Tab-separated table of C-alpha atoms in Angstrom:
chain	number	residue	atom	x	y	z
A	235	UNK	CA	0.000	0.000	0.000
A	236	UNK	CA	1.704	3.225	-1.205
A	237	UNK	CA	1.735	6.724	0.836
A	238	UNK	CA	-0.915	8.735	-0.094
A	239	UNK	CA	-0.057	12.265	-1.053
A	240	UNK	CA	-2.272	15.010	0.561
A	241	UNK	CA	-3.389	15.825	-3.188
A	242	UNK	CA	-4.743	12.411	-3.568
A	243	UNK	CA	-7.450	12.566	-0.842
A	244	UNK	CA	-7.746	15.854	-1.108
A	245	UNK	CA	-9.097	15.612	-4.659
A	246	UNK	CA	-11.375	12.839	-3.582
A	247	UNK	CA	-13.205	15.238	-0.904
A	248	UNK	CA	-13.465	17.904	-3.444
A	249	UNK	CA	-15.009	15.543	-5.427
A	250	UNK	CA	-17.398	14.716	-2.830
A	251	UNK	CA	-17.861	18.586	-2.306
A	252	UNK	CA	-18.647	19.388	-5.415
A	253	UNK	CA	-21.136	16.396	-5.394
A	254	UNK	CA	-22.947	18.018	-2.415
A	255	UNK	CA	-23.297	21.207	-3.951
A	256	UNK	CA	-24.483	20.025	-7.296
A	257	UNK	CA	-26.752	17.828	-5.914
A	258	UNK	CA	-28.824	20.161	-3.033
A	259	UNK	CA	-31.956	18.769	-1.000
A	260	UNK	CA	-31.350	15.492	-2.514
A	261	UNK	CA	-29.936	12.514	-0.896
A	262	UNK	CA	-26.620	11.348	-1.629
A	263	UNK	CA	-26.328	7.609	-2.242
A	264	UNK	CA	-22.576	6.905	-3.669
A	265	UNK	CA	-20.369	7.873	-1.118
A	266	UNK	CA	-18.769	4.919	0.621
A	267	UNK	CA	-16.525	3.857	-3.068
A	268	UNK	CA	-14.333	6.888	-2.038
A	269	UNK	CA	-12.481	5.848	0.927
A	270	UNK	CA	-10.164	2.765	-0.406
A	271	UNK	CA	-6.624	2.116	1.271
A	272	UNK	CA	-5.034	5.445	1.052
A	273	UNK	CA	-8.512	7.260	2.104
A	274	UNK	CA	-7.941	5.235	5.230
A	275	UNK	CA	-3.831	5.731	5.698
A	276	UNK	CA	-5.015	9.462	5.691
A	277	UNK	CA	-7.457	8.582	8.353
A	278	UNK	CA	-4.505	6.489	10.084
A	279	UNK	CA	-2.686	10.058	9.879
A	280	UNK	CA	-5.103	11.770	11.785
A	281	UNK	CA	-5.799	9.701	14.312
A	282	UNK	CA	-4.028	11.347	17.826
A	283	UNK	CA	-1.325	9.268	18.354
A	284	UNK	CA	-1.014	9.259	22.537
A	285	UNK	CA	-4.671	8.442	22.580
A	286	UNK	CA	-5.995	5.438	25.358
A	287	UNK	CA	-5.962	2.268	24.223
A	288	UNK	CA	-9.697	0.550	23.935
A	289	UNK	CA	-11.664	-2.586	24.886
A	290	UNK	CA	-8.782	-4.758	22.812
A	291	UNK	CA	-5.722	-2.979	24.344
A	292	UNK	CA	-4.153	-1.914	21.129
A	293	UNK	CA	-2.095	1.309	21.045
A	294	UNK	CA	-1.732	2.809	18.029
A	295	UNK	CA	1.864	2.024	17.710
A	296	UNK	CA	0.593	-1.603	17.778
A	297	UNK	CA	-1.826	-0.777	14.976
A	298	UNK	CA	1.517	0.860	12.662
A	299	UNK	CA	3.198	-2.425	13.146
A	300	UNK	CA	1.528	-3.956	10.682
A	301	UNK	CA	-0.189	-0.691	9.002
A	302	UNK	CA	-0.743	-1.792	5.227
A	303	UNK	CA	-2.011	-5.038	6.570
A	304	UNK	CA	-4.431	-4.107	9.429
A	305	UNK	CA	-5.494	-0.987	6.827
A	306	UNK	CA	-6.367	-3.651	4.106
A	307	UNK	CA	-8.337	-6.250	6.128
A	308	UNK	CA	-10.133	-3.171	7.607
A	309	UNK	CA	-10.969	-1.713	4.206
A	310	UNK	CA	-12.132	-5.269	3.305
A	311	UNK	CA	-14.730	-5.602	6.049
A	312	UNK	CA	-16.074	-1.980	5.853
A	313	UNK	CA	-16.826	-2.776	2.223
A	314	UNK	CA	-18.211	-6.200	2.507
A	315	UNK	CA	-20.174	-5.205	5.615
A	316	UNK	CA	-17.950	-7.741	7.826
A	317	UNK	CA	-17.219	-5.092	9.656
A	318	UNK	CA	-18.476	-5.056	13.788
A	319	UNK	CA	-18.574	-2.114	15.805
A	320	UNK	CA	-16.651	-3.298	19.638
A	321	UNK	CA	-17.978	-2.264	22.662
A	322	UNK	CA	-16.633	1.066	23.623
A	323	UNK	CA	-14.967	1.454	26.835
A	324	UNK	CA	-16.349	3.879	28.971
A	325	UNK	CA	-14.624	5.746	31.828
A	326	UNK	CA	-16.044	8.885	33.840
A	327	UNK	CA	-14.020	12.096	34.440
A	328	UNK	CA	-15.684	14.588	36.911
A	329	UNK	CA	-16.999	17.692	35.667
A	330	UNK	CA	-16.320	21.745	36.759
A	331	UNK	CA	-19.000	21.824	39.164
A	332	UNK	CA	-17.931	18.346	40.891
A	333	UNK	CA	-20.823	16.967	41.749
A	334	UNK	CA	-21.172	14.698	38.231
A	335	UNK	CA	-18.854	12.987	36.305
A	336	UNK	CA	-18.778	12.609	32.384
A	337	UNK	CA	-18.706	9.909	30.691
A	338	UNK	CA	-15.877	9.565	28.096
A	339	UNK	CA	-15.937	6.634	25.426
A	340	UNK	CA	-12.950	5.418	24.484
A	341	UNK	CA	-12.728	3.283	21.002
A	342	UNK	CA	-10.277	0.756	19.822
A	343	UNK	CA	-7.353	2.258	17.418
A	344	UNK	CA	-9.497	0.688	14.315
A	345	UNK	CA	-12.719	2.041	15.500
A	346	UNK	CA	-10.567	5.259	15.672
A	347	UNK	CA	-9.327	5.276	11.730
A	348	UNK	CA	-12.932	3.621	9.970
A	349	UNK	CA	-14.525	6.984	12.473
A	350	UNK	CA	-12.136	9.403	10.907
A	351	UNK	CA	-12.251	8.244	7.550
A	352	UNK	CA	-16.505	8.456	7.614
A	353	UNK	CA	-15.918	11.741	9.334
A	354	UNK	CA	-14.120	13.002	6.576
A	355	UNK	CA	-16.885	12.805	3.893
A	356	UNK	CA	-19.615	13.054	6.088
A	357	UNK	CA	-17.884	16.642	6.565
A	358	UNK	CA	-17.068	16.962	2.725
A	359	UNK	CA	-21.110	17.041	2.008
A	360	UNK	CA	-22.213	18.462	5.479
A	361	UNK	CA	-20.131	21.422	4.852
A	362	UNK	CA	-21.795	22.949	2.489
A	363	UNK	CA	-24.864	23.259	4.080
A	364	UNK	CA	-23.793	23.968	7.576
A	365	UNK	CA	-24.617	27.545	8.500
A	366	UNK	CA	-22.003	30.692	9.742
A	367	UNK	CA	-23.826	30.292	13.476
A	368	UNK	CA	-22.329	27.020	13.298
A	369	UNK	CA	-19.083	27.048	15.011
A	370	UNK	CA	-18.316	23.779	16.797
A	371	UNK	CA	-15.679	20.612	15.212
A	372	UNK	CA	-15.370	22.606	11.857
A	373	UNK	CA	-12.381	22.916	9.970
A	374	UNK	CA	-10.804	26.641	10.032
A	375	UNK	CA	-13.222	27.335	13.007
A	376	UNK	CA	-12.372	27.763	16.400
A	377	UNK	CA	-14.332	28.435	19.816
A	378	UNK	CA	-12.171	32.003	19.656
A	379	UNK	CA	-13.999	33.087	16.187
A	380	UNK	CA	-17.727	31.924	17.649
A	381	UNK	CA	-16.323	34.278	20.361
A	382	UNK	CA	-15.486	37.146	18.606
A	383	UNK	CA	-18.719	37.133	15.828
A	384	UNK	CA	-20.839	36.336	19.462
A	385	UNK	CA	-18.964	39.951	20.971
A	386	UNK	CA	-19.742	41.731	17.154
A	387	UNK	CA	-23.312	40.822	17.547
A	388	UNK	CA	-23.417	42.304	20.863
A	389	UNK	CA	-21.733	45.090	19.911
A	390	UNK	CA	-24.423	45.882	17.068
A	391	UNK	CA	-27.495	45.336	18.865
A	392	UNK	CA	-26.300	47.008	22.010
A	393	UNK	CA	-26.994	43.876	24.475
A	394	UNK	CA	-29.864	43.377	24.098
A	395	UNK	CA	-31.935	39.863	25.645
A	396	UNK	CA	-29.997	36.600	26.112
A	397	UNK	CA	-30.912	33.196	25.992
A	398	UNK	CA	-28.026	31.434	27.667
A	399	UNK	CA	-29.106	27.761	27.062
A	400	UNK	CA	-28.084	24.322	28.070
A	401	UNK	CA	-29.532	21.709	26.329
A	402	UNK	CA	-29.359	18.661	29.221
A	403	UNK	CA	-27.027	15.685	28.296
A	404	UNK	CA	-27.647	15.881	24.605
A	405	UNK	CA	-24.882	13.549	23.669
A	406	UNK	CA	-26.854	11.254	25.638
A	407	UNK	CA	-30.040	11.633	24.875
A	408	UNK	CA	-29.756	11.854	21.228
A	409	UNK	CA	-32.604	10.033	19.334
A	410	UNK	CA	-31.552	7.828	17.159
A	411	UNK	CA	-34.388	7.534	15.196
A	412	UNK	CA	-33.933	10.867	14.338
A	413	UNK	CA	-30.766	11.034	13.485
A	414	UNK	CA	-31.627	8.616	10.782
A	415	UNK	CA	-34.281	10.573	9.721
A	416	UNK	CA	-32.324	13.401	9.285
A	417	UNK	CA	-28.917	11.773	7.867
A	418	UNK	CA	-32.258	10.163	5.488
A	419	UNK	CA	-32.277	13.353	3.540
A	420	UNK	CA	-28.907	13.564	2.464
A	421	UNK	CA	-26.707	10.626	2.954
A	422	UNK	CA	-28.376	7.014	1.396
A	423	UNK	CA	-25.259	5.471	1.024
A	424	UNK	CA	-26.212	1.692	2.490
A	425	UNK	CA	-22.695	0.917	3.378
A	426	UNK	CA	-21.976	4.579	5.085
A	427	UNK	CA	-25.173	4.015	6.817
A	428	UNK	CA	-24.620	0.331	7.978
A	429	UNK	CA	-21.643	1.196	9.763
A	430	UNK	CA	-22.739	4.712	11.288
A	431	UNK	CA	-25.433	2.135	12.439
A	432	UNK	CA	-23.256	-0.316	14.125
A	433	UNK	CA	-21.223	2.615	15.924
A	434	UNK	CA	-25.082	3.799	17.381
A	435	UNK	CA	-25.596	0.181	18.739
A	436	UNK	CA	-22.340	-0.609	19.578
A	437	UNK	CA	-22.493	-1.885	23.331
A	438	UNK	CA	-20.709	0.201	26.294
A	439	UNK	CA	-18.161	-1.668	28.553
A	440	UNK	CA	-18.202	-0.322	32.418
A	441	UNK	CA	-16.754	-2.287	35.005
A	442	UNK	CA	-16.767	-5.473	32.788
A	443	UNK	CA	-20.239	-5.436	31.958
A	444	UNK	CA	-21.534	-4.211	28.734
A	445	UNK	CA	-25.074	-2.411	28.023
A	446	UNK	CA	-26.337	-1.237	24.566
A	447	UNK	CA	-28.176	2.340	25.117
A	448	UNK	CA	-30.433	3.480	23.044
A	449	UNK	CA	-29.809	6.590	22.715
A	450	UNK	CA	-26.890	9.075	22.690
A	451	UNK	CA	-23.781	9.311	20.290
A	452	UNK	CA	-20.558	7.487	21.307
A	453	UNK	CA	-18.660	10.302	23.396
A	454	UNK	CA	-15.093	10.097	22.921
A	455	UNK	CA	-15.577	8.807	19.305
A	456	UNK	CA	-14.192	10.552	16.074
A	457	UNK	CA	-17.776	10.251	14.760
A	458	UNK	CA	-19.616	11.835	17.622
A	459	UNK	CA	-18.879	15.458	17.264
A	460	UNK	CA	-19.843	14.678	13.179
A	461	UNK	CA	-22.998	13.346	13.776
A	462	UNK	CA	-24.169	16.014	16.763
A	463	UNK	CA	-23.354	18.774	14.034
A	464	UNK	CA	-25.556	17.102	11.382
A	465	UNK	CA	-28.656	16.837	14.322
A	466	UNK	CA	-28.282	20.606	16.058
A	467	UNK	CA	-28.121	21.876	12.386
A	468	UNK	CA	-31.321	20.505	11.219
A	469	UNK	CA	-32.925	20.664	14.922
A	470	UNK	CA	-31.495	23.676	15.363
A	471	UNK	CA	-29.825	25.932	12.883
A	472	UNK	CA	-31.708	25.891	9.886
A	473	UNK	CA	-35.308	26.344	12.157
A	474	UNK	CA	-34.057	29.482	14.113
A	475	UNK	CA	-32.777	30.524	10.370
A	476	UNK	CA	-36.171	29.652	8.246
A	477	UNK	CA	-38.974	29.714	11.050
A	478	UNK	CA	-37.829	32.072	14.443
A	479	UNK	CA	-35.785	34.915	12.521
A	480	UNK	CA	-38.365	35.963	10.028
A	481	UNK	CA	-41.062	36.080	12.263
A	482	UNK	CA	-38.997	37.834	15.457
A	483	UNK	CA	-40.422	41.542	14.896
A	484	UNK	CA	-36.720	43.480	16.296
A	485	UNK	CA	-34.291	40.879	15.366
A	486	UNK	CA	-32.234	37.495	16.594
A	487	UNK	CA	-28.971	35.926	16.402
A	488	UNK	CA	-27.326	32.312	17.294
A	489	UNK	CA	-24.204	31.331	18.146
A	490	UNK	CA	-23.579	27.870	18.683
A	491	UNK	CA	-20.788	25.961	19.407
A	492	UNK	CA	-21.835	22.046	19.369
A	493	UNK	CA	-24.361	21.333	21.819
A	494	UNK	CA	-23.268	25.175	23.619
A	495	UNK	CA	-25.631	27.822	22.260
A	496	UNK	CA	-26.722	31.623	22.937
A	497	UNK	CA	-29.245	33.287	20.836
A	498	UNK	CA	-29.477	37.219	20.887
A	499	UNK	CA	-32.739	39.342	21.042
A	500	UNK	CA	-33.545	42.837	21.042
A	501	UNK	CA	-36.392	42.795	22.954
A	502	UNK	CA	-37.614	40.784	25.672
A	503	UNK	CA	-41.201	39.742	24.358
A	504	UNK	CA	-39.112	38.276	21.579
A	505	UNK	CA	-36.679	36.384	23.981
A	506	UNK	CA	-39.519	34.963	26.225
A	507	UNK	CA	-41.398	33.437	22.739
A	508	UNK	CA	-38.044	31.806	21.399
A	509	UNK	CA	-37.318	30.195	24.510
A	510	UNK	CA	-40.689	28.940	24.621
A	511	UNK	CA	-40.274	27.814	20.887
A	512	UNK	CA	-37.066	26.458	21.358
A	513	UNK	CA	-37.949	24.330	24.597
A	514	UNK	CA	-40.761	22.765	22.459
A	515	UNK	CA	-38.535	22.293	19.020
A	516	UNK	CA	-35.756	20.413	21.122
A	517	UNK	CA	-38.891	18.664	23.023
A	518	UNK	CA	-40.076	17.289	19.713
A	519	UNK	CA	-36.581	15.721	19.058
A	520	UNK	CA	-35.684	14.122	22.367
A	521	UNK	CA	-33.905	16.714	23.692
A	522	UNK	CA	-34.673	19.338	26.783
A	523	UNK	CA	-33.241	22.560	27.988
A	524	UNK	CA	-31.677	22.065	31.662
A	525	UNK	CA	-34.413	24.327	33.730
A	526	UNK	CA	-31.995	25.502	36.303
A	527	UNK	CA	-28.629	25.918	33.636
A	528	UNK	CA	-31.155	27.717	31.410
A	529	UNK	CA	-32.526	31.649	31.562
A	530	UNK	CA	-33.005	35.251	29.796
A	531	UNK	CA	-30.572	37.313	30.543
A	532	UNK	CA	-30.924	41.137	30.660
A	533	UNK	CA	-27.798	42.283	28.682
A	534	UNK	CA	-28.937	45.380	27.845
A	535	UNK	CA	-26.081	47.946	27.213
A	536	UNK	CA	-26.223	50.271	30.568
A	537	UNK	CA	-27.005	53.941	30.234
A	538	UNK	CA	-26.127	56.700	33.030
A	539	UNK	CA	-29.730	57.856	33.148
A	540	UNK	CA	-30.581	53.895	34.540
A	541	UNK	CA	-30.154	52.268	37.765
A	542	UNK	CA	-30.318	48.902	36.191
A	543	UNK	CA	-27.188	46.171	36.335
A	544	UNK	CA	-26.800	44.416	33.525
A	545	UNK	CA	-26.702	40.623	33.997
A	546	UNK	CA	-23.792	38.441	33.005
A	547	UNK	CA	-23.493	34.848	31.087
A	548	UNK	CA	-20.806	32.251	30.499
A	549	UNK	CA	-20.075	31.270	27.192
A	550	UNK	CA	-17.029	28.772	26.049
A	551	UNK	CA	-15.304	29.229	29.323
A	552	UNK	CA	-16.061	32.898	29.436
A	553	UNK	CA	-17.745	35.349	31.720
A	554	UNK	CA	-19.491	38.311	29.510
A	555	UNK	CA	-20.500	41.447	31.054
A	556	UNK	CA	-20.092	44.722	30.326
A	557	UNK	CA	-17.353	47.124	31.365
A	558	UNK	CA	-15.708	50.610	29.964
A	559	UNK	CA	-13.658	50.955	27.032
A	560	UNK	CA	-10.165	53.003	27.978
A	561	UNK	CA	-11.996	55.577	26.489
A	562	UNK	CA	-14.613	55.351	29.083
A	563	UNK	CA	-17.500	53.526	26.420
A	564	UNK	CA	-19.583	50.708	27.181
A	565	UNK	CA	-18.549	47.841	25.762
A	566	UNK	CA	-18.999	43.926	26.509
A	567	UNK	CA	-15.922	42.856	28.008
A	568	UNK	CA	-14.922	38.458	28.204
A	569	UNK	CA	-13.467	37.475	31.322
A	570	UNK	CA	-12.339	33.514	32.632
A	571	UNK	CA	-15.191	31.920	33.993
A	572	UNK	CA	-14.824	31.499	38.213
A	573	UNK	CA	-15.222	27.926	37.211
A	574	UNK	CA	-12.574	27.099	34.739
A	575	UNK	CA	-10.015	29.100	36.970
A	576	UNK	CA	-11.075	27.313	40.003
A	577	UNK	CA	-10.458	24.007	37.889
A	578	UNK	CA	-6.995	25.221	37.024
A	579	UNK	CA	-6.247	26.116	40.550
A	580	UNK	CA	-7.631	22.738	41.567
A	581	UNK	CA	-5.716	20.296	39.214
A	582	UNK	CA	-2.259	22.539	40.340
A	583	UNK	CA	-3.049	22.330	44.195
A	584	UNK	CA	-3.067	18.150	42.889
A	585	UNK	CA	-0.091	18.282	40.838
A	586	UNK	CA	1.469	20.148	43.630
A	587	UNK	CA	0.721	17.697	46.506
A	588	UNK	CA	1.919	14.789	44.740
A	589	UNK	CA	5.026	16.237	43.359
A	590	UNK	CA	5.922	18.838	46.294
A	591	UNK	CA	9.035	17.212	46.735
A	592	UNK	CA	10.470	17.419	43.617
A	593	UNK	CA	13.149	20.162	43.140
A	594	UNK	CA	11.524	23.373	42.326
A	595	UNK	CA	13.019	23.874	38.789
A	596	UNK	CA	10.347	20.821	37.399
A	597	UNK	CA	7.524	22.101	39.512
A	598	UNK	CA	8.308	26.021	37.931
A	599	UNK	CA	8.617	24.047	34.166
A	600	UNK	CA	5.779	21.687	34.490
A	601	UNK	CA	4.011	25.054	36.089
A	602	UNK	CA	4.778	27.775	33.174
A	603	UNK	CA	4.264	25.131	30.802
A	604	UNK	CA	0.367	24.688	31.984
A	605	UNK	CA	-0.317	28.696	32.751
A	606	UNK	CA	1.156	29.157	28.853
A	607	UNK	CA	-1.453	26.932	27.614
A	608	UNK	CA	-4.119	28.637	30.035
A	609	UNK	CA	-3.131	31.724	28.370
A	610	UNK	CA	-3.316	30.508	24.339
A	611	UNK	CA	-7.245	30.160	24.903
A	612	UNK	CA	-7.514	32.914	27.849
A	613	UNK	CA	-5.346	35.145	26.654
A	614	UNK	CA	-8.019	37.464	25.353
A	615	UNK	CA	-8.101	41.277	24.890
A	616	UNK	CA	-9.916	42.573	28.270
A	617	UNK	CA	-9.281	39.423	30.225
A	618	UNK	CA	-5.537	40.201	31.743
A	619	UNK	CA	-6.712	41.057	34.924
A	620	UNK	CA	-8.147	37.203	35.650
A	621	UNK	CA	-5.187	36.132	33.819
A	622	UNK	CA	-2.770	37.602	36.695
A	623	UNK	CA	-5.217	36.628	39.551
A	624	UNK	CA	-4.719	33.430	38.487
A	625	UNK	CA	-1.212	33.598	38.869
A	626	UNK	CA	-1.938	34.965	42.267
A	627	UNK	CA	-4.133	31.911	43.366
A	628	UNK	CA	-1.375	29.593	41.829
A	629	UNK	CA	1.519	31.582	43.987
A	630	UNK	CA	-0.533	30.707	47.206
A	631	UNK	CA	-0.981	26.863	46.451
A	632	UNK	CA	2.647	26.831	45.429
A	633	UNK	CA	4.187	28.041	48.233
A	634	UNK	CA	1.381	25.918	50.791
A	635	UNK	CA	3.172	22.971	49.034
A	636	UNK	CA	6.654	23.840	49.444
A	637	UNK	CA	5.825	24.730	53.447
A	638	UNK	CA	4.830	21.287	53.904
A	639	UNK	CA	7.915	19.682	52.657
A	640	UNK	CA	9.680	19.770	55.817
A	641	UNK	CA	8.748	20.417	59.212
A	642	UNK	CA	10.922	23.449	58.846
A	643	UNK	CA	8.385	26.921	57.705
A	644	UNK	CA	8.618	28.571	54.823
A	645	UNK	CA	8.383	32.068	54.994
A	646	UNK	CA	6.756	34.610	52.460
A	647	UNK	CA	10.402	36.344	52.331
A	648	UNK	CA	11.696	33.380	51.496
A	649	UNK	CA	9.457	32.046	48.982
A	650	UNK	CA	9.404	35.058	46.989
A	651	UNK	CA	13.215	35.107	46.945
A	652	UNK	CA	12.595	31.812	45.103
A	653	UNK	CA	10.001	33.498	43.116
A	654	UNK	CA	12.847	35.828	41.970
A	655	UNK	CA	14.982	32.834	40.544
A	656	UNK	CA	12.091	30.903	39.098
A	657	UNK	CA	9.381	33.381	38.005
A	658	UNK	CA	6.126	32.377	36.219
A	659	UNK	CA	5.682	33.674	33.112
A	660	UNK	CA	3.857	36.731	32.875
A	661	UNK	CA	-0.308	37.369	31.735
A	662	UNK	CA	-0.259	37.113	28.390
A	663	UNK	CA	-2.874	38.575	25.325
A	664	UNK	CA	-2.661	35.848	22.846
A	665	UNK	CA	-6.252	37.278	20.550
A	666	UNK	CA	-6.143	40.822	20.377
A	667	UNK	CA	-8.804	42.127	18.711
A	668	UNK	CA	-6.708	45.277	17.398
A	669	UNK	CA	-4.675	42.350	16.105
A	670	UNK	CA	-8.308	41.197	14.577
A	671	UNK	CA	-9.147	44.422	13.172
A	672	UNK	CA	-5.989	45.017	11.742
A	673	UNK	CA	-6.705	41.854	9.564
A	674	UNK	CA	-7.252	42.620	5.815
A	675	UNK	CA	-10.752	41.314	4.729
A	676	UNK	CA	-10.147	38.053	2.611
């Protein structure tokens, strides 16, 4: 099996692409003849390398052992319909608030590749129909531009209403039936469907026992994030586009970033009918809004005449609120959510107690390497303030880690004297938006 050059696949999603566009509102139904043996070495290629292993126990270095073979038997069996979907092994990883844990799935290396390689033209004919409110698992988008079109749309309709919603365990409670229905009216393909079948049914090993839900995507599969796109769009995306925005008298936007989603209303008879709608559109499709993670938030721009407080909302891991402008103008400001820096905090204080022994130059690397990769989603214009009180809050735990080393006590003085010789790197503004604006238009 020869090494596939980017061109090669490349051309083959185009193809696909062009396919989708050509052919709109129509079901697709030749699909699957595309990925052959170097539509899967791509896949291989994609595939995160330092992932778990699954039910089987095979790494993916295993897999490469024996690459073109494994590749071809695969190919073989996903053709021929041989193929079976193993049990996914599920683990659970506590969430921000504590109290619940996720649950991750974690598939085998081959489940991994067969995943990408449907992924990839599932997303060659889903992508020209996704919307621009879309943001979530797309190529060339990131949670920073839903971000930065969410803090335009503010911007332009001065606040305004805000539905901050959370739709309540959606990757578990996704209908299946549904989701048929809707991959129904464009992808027909039997052997594509077969096998995004078999990954639906596929059983769920916990604690050596296996169940088969019936409902919800596999989490921690390639496919997943694919196939909740393709659901929220049509559930979602295109009805707020065709039904709630041309009947909202003063105007609505949506932002959503895979199951995470804010719409935007001028007024608040507006807001209170499209949460209304909404609550019975997702009802209709399995889903429901979490009543107590759910509300309409006054975001109304503030005027000096008013003694009103404008309310505040997370979004992607930020806290929005409104704030001056060094100019002294109003404008919505994005700060780190008291959550996600109390996680950060939380997983240190761990790190910290387990390794407080070790000599202080690997705690200060294994520290600056962490806040660094805080800052390169953080890092945003506004938000340097919560940047450096983070650093505070990580000083504190840091030095209540060294004082317990030894029975002997480690004083302030003396800790920042070590501060001196192994400072953390400084608060740093990764996505400017001057840097933004400055941007020629493509």
């Amino acid at each position: 099996m020869g090494t596939p050059t980017p061109s090669t696949v490349s051309t083959k999603l185009q193809r696909i692409a062009e396919l989708a566009r050509t052919i709109q509102g129509a079901p697709l139904r030749n699909l699957a003849h595309h990925i052959d043996a170097e539509f899967l070495r791509e896949a291989f290629g994609r595939v995160r390398k330092d992932g778990a292993p699954g039910m089987d126990g095979r790494t993916v270095e295993d897999y490469a052992k024996d690459l073109d073979g494994n590749l071809t038997a695969l190919l073989n069996r996903f053709k021929t319909g041989d193929y079976r979907a193993p049990p996914v092994r599920r683990v659970h990883i506590p969430k921000e608030d504590g109290r619940e844990k996720r649950p991750i799935g974690i598939p085998t290396v081959e489940d991994k590749v067969l995943q990408r390689a449907v992924t990839m033209v599932l997303e060659a004919v889903y992508e020209q129909e996704f919307l621009d409110c879309s943001y979530g698992f797309r190529r060339g988008r990131s949670p920073h531009d839903a971000l930065e079109a969410l803090w335009k749309a503010l911007m332009d309709a001065n606040g305004g209403w805000v539905l901050d919603v959370d739709v309540r365990r959606f990757f578990d409670e996704l209908d299946h039936k549904h989701l048929r229905d809707i991959l129904d009216l464009r992808v027909q393909d039997g052997v594509l469907r077969r096998t995004i079948g078999k990954w639906l049914n596929a059983g769920v090993l916990e604690d050596g026992n296996i169940s088969y839900p019936e409902s919800g995507t596999p989490q921690g599969g390639v496919i997943s994030p694919m196939l909740a796109n393709i659901y929220l769009h049509e559930v979602v995306d295109k009805w707020f586009e065709q039904e709630v925005k041309p009947r909202v008298k003063w105007g609505a936007w949506l932002c959503r970033f895979a199951d995470d989603l804010v719409i935007v209303c001028r007024k608040e008879e507006d807001a209170g009918r499209v949460m209304a709608a909404l609550t019975k559109r997702l009802e209709k499709y399995g889903l429901r809004i979490h009543p107590e993670k759910s509300r309409i938030v006054d975001f109304r721009r503030p005027q000096p005449e008013e003694d009103r407080r404008p309310g505040t909302f997370d979004f992607l891991g930020f806290t929005h609120h409104w704030g001056e402008s060094k100019r002294g103008q109003r404008v919505v400001k994005r700060k780190t959510a008291k959550k996600r820096s109390a996680r950060f905090i939380k997983r240190a204080s761990l790190y910290l107690k387990r390794s407080r022994h070790d000599p202080v130059a690997e705690q200060h690397k294994r520290l600056s390497r962490a806040l660094k990769g805080h800052d390169a989603y953080y890092g945003l214009t506004g938000n340097v303030k919560a940047l450096q009180r983070l650093r505070y809050a990580l000083r504190r735990v840091w030095h209540k880690w060294l004082d317990r080393r030894s029975d002997q006590h480690l004083t302030w003085e003396r800790f920042t004297q070590i501060m001196e010789c192994f400072p953390l790197p400084a608060a740093r503004v990764v996505h400017s938006v001057y840097r933004l604006a400055a941007k020629p238009c493509p």
